C-alpha atoms as a printed R data frame, in Angstrom:
    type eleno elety resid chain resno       x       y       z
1   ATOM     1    CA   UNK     A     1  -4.982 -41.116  29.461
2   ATOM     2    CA   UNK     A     2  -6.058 -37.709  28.539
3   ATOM     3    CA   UNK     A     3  -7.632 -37.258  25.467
4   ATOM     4    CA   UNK     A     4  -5.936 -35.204  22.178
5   ATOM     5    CA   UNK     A     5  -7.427 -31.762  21.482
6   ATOM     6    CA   UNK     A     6 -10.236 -30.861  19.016
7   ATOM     7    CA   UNK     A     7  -9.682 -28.271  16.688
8   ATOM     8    CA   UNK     A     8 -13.462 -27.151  15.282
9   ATOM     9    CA   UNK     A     9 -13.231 -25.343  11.836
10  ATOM    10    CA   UNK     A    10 -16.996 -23.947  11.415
11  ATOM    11    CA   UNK     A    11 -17.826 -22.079   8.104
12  ATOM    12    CA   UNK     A    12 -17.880 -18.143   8.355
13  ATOM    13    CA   UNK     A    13 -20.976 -16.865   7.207
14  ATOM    14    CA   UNK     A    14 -22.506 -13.535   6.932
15  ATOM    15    CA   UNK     A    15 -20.410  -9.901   7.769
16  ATOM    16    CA   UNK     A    16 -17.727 -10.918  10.319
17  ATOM    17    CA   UNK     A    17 -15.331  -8.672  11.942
18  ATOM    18    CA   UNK     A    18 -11.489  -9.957  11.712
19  ATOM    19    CA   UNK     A    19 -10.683 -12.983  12.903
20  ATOM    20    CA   UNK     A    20  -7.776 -11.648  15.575
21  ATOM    21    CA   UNK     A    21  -7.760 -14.720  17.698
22  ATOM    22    CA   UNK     A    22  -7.490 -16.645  14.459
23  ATOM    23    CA   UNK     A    23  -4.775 -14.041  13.222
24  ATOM    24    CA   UNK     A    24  -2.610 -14.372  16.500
25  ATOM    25    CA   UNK     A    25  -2.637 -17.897  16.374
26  ATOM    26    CA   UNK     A    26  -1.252 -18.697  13.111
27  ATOM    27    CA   UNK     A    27   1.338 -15.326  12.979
28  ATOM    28    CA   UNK     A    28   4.419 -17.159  12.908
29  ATOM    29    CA   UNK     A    29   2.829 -18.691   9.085
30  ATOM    30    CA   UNK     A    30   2.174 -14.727   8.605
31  ATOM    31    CA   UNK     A    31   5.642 -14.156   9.166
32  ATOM    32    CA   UNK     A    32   7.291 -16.834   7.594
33  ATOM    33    CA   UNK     A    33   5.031 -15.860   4.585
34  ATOM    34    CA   UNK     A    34   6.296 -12.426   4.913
35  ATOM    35    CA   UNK     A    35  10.018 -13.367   4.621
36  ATOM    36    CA   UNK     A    36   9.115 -15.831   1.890
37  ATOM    37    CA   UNK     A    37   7.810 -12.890  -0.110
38  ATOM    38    CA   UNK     A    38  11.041 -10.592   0.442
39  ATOM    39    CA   UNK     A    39  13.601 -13.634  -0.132
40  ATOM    40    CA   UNK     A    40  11.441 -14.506  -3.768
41  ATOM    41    CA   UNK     A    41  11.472 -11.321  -4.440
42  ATOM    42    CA   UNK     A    42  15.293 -10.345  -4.081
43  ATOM    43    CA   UNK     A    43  16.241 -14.170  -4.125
44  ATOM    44    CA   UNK     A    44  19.490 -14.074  -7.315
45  ATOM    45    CA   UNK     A    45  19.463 -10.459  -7.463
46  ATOM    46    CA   UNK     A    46  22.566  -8.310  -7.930
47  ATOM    47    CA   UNK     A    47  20.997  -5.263  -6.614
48  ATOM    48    CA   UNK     A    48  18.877  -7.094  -3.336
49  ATOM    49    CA   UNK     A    49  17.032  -4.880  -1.885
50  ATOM    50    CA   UNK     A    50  19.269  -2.110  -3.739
51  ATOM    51    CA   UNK     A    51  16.028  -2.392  -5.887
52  ATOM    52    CA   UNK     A    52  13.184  -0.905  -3.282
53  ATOM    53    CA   UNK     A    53  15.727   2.599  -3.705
54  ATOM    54    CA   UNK     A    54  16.318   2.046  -7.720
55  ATOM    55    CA   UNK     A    55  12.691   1.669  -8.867
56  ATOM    56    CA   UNK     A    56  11.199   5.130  -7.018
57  ATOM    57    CA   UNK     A    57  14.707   6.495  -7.346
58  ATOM    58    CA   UNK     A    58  15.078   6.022 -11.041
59  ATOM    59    CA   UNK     A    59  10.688   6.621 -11.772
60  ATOM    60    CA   UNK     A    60  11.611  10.267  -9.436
61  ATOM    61    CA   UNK     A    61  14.697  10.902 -12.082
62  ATOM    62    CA   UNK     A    62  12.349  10.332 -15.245
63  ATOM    63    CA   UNK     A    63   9.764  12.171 -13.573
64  ATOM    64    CA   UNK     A    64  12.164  15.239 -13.654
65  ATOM    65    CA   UNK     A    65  13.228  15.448 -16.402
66  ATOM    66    CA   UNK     A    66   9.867  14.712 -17.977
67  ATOM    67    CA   UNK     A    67   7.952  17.099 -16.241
68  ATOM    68    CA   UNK     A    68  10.601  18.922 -14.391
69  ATOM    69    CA   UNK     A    69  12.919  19.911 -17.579
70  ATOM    70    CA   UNK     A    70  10.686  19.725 -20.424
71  ATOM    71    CA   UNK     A    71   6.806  20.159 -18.865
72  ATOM    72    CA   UNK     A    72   8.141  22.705 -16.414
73  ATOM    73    CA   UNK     A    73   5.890  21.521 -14.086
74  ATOM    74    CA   UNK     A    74   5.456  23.458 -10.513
75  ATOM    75    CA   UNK     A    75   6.979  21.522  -7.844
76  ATOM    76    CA   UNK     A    76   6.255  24.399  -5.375
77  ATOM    77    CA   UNK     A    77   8.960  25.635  -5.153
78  ATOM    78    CA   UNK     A    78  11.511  22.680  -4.051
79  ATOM    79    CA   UNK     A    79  13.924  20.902  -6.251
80  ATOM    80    CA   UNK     A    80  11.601  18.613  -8.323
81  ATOM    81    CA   UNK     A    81  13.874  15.218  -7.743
82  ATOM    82    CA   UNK     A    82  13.023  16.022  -3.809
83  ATOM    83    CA   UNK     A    83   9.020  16.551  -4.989
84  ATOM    84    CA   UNK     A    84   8.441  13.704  -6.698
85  ATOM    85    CA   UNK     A    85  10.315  10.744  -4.894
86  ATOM    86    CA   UNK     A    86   8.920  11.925  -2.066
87  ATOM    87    CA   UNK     A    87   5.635  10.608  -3.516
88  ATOM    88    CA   UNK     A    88   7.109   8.013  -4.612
89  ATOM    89    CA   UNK     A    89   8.044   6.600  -1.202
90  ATOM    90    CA   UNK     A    90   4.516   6.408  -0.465
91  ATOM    91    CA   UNK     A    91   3.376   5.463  -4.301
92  ATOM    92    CA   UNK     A    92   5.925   2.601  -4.869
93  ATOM    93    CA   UNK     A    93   4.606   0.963  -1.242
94  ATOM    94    CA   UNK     A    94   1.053   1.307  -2.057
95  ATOM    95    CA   UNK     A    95   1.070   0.198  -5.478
96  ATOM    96    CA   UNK     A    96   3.192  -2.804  -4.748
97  ATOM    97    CA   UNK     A    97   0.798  -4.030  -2.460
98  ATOM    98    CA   UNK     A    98  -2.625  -4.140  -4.945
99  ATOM    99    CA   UNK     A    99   0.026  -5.947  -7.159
100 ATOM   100    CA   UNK     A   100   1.403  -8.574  -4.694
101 ATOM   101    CA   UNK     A   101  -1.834  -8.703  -2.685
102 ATOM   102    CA   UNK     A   102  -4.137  -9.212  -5.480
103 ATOM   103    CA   UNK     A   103  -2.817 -12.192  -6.795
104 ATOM   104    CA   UNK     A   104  -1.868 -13.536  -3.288
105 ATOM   105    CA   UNK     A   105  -4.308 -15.923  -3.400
106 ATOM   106    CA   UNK     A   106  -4.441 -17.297  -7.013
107 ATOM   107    CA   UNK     A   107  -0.642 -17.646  -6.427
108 ATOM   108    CA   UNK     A   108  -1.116 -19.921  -3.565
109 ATOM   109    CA   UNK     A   109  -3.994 -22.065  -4.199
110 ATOM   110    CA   UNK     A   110  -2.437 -24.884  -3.712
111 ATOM   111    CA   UNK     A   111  -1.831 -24.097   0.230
112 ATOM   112    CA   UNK     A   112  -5.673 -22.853   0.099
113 ATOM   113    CA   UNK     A   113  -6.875 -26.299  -1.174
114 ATOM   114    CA   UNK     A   114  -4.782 -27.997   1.374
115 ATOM   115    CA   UNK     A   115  -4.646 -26.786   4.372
116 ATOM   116    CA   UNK     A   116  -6.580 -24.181   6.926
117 ATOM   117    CA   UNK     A   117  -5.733 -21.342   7.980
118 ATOM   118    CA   UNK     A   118  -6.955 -17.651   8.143
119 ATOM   119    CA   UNK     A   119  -6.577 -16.395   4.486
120 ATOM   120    CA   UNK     A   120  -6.648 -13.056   5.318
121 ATOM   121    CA   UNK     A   121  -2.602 -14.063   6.052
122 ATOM   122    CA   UNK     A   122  -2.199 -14.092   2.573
123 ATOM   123    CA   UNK     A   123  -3.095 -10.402   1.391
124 ATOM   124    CA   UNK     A   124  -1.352  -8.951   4.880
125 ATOM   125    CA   UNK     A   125   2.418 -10.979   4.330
126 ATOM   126    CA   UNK     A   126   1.932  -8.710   1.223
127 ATOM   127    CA   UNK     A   127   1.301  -6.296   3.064
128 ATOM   128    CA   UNK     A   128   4.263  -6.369   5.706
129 ATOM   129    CA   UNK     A   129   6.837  -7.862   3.206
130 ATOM   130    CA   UNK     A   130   6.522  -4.242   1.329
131 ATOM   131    CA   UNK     A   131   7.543  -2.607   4.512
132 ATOM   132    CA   UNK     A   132  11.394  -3.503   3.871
133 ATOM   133    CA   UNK     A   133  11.075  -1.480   0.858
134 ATOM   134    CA   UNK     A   134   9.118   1.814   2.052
135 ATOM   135    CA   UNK     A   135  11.995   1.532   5.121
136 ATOM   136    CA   UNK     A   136  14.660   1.672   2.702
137 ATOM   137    CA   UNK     A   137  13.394   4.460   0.054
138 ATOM   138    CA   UNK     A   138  12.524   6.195   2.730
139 ATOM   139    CA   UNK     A   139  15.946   6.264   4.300
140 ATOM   140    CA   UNK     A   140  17.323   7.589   0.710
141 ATOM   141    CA   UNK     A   141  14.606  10.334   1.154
142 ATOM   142    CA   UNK     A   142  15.954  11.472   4.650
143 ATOM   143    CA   UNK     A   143  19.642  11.207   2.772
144 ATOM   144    CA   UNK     A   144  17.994  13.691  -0.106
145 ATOM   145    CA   UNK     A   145  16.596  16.018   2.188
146 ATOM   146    CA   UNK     A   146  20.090  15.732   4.292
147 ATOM   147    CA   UNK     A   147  21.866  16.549   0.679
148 ATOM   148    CA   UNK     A   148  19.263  19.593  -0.220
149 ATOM   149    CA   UNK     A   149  19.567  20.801   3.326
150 ATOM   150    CA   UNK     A   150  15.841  20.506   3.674
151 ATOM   151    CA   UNK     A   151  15.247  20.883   7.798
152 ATOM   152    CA   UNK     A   152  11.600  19.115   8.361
153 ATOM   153    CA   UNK     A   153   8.915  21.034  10.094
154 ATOM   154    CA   UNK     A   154   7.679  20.280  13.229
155 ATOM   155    CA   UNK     A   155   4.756  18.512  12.005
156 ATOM   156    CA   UNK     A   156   6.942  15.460  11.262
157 ATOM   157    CA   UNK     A   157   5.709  14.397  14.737
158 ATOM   158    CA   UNK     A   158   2.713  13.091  12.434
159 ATOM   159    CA   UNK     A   159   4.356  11.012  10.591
160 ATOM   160    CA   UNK     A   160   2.945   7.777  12.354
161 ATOM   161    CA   UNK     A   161  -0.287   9.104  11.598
162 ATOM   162    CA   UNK     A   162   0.321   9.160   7.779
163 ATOM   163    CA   UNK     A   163   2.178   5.509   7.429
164 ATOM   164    CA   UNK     A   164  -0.833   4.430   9.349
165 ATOM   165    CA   UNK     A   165  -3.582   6.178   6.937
166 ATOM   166    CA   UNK     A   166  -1.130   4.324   4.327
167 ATOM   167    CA   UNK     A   167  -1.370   0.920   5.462
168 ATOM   168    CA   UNK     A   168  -5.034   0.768   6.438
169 ATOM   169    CA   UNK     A   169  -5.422   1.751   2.673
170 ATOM   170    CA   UNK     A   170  -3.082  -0.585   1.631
171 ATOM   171    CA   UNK     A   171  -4.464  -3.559   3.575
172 ATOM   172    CA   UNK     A   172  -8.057  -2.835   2.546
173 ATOM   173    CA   UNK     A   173  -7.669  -1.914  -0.754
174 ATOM   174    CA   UNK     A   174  -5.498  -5.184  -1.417
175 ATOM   175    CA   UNK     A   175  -7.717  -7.753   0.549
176 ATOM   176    CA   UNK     A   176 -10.930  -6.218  -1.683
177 ATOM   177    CA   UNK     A   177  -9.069  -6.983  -4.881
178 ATOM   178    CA   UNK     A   178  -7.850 -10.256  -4.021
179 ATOM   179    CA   UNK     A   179 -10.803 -11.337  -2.650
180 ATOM   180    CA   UNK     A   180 -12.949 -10.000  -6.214
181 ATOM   181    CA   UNK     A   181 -10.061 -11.612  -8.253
182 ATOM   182    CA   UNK     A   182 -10.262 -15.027  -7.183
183 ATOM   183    CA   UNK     A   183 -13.556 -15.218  -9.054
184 ATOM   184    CA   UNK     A   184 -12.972 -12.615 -11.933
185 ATOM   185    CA   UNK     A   185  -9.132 -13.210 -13.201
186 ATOM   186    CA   UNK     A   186  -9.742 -10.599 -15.549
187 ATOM   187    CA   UNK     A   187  -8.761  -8.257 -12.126
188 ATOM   188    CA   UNK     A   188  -4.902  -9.536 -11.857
189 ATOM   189    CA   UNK     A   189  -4.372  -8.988 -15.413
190 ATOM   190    CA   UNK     A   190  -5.757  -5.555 -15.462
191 ATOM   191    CA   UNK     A   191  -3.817  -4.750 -12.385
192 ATOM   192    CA   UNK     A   192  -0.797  -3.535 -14.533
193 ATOM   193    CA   UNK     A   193  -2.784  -0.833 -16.071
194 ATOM   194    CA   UNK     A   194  -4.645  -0.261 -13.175
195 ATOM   195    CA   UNK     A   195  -1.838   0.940 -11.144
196 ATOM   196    CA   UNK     A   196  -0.301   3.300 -13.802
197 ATOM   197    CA   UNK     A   197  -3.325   4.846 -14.181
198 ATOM   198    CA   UNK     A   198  -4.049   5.177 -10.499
199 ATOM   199    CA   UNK     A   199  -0.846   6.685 -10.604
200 ATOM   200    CA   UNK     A   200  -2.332  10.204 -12.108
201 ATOM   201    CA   UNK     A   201  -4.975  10.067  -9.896
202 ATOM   202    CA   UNK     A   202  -3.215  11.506  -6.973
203 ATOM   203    CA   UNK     A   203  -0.534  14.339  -6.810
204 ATOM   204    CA   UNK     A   204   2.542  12.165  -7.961
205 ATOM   205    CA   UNK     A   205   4.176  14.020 -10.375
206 ATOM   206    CA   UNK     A   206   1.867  17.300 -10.170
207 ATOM   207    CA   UNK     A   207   1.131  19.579  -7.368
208 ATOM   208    CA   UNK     A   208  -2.233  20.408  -5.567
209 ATOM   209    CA   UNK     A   209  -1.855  24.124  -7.395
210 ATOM   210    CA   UNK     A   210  -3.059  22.342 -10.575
211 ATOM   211    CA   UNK     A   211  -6.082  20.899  -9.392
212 ATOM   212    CA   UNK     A   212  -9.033  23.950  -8.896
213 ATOM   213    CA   UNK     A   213  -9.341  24.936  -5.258
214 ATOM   214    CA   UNK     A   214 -13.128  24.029  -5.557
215 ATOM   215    CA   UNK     A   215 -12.481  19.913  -5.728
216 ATOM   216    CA   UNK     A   216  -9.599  19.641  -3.407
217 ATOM   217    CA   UNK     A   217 -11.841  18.449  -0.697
218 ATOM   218    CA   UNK     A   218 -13.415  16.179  -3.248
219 ATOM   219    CA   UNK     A   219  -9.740  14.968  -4.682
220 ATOM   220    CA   UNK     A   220  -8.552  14.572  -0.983
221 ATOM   221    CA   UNK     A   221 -11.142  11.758  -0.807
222 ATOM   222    CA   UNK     A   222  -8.159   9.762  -1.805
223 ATOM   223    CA   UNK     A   223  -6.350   8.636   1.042
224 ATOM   224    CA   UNK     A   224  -2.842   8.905  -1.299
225 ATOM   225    CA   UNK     A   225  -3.654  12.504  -1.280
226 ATOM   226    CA   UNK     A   226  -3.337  13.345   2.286
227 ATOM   227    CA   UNK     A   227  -0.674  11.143   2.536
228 ATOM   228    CA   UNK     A   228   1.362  12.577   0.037
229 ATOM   229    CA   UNK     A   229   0.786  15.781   0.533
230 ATOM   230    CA   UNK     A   230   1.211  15.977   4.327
231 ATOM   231    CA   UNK     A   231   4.868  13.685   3.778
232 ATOM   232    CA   UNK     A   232   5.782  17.234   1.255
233 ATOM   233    CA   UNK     A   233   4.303  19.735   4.003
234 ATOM   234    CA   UNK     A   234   6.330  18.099   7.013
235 ATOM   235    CA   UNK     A   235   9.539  17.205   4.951
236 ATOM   236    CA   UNK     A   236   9.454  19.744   2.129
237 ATOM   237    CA   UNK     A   237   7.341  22.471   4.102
238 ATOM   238    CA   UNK     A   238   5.140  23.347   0.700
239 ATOM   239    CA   UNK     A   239   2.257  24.314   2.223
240 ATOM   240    CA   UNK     A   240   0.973  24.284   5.642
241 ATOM   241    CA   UNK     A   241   0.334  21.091   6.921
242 ATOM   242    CA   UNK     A   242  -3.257  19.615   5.293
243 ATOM   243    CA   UNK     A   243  -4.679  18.889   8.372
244 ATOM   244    CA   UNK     A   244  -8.410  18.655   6.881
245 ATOM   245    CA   UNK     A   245  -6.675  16.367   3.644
246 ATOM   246    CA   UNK     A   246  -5.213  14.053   6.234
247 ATOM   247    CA   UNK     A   247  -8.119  13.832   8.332
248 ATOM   248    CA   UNK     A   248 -11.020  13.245   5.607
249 ATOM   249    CA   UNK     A   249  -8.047  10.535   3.405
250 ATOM   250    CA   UNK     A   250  -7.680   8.933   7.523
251 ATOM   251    CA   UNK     A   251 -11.922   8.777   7.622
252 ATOM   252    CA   UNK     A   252 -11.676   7.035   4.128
253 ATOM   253    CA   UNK     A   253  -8.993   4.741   5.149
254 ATOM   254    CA   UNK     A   254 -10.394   3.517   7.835
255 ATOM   255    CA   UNK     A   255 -13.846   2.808   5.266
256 ATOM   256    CA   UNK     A   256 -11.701   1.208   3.075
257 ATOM   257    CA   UNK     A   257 -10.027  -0.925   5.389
258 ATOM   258    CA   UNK     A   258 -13.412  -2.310   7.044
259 ATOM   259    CA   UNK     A   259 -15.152  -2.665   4.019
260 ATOM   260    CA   UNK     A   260 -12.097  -4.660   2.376
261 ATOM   261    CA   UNK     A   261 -11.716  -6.683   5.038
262 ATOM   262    CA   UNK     A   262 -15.216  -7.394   5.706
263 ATOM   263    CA   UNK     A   263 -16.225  -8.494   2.118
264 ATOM   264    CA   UNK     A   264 -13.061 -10.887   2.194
265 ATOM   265    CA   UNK     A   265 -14.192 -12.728   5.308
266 ATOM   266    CA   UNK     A   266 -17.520 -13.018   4.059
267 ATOM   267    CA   UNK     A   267 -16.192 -14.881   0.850
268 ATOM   268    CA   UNK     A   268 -13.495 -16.165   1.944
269 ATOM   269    CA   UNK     A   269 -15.067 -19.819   2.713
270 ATOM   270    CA   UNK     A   270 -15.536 -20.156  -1.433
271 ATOM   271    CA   UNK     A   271 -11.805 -19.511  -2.150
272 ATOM   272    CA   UNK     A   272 -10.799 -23.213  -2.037
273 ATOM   273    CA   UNK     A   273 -13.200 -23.823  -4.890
274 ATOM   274    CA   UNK     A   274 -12.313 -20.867  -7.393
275 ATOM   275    CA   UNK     A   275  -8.781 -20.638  -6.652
């Protein structure tokens, strides 16, 4: 009689690259995690997932009459409602994610205690659950621009390039925090603040014209910059298209995105203890 099969869990140690084999093995738990996370989130809601267009929707209206109406703020030259949520498309996504993904793991140390499997499953059902909501705002962006009569330039072909920039940011960035706030809990309850203020950081609710010419390749750094302003260029056609913003935020994504997940594999084999 032939014998059962061994399963050998070894401890990682040291600077590992991703675990794929690990990842492909256990993706139906990534995407029932995934599902878990949208159904939670929307789970006795009168709205649904009416509320992935009302929060940007309703932060773009505030915005503009905030800064449109009373700060009289340059939107370059585009309705502001149409300058701002564009942003926000890409903002609400991004910050969602260093919300959900940071406290991924604290909120399920129970299943970490209990049972194996790659953890880095944790941080990236945050990850893919949030793409329901950038799917749907961004469908009530192509409606705005439909509305304003806003025809997109032909650099819209680059648009797979951007949501890409945007989620190697958004999975590094989130694995690094929820990997540091399994030890330091002081991390998920910053994270409220930490996200507002982020939120001034990149060109949200200002344009690039307010930032001196001399730092914009400095300020571009941020991957949320390139992002943001190449979605404006292609949809809103504000400026040319920032191919050197887009290229030095895709180098830093990419950094980001190995150095996140890096650092969480190497302490990932502690997070039964401290969770």
């Amino acid at each position: 009689m032939p014998s059962a099969a061994t399963t050998i869990i070894k401890p990682v140690s040291g600077w590992q690259l991703l675990d794929l084999k690990g990842l492909w093995q256990y993706r139906d738990l990534l995407y029932f995690l995934s599902v878990r996370g949208i159904k939670i989130k929307y789970a006795q809601s009168v709205l649904g997932v009416g509320w992935a267009v009302a929060n940007p929707l309703i932060q773009a209206l505030l915005f503009t009459l905030v800064f449109g109406e009373l700060a009289k703020l340059d939107s370059d030259g585009t309705p502001y409602i149409l300058f701002s949520f564009t942003a926000m498309v890409v903002w609400t996504y991004f910050s969602g994610i260093l919300t959900d993904a940071t406290t991924s793991l604290v909120a399920n140390r129970d299943m970490i205690s209990k049972v194996y499997f790659p953890r880095l499953i944790l941080p990236l059902a945050a990850v893919l659950s949030k793409l329901l909501d950038f799917g749907v705002a961004f469908l009530v962006l192509v409606g705005l621009l439909i509305y304003y009569g806003q025809v997109p330039s032909v650099t819209v072909l680059m648009l797979p390039v951007l949501v890409l920039i945007l989620v190697l940011t958004s999975i590094g960035a989130g694995c690094l925090l929820a990997a540091v706030a399994v030890q330091y809990r002081d991390v998920n309850y910053a994270m409220t603040f930490l996200v507002r203020l982020l939120m001034f950081t990149v060109p949200v609710v200002y344009s690039m014209s307010v930032i001196p010419e001399a730092y914009h390749s400095v300020y571009a750094l941020n991957p949320m910059v390139g992002v943001i302003e190449g979605m404006r260029s292609m949809f809103l056609q504000t400026r040319p298209f920032p191919w050197e913003w887009v290229a030095t935020g895709g180098a830093v994504s990419v950094i980001i995105f190995l150095v996140g997940c890096f650092y969480f594999r190497r302490v990932e084999r502690h997070f039964a203890d401290l969770a």
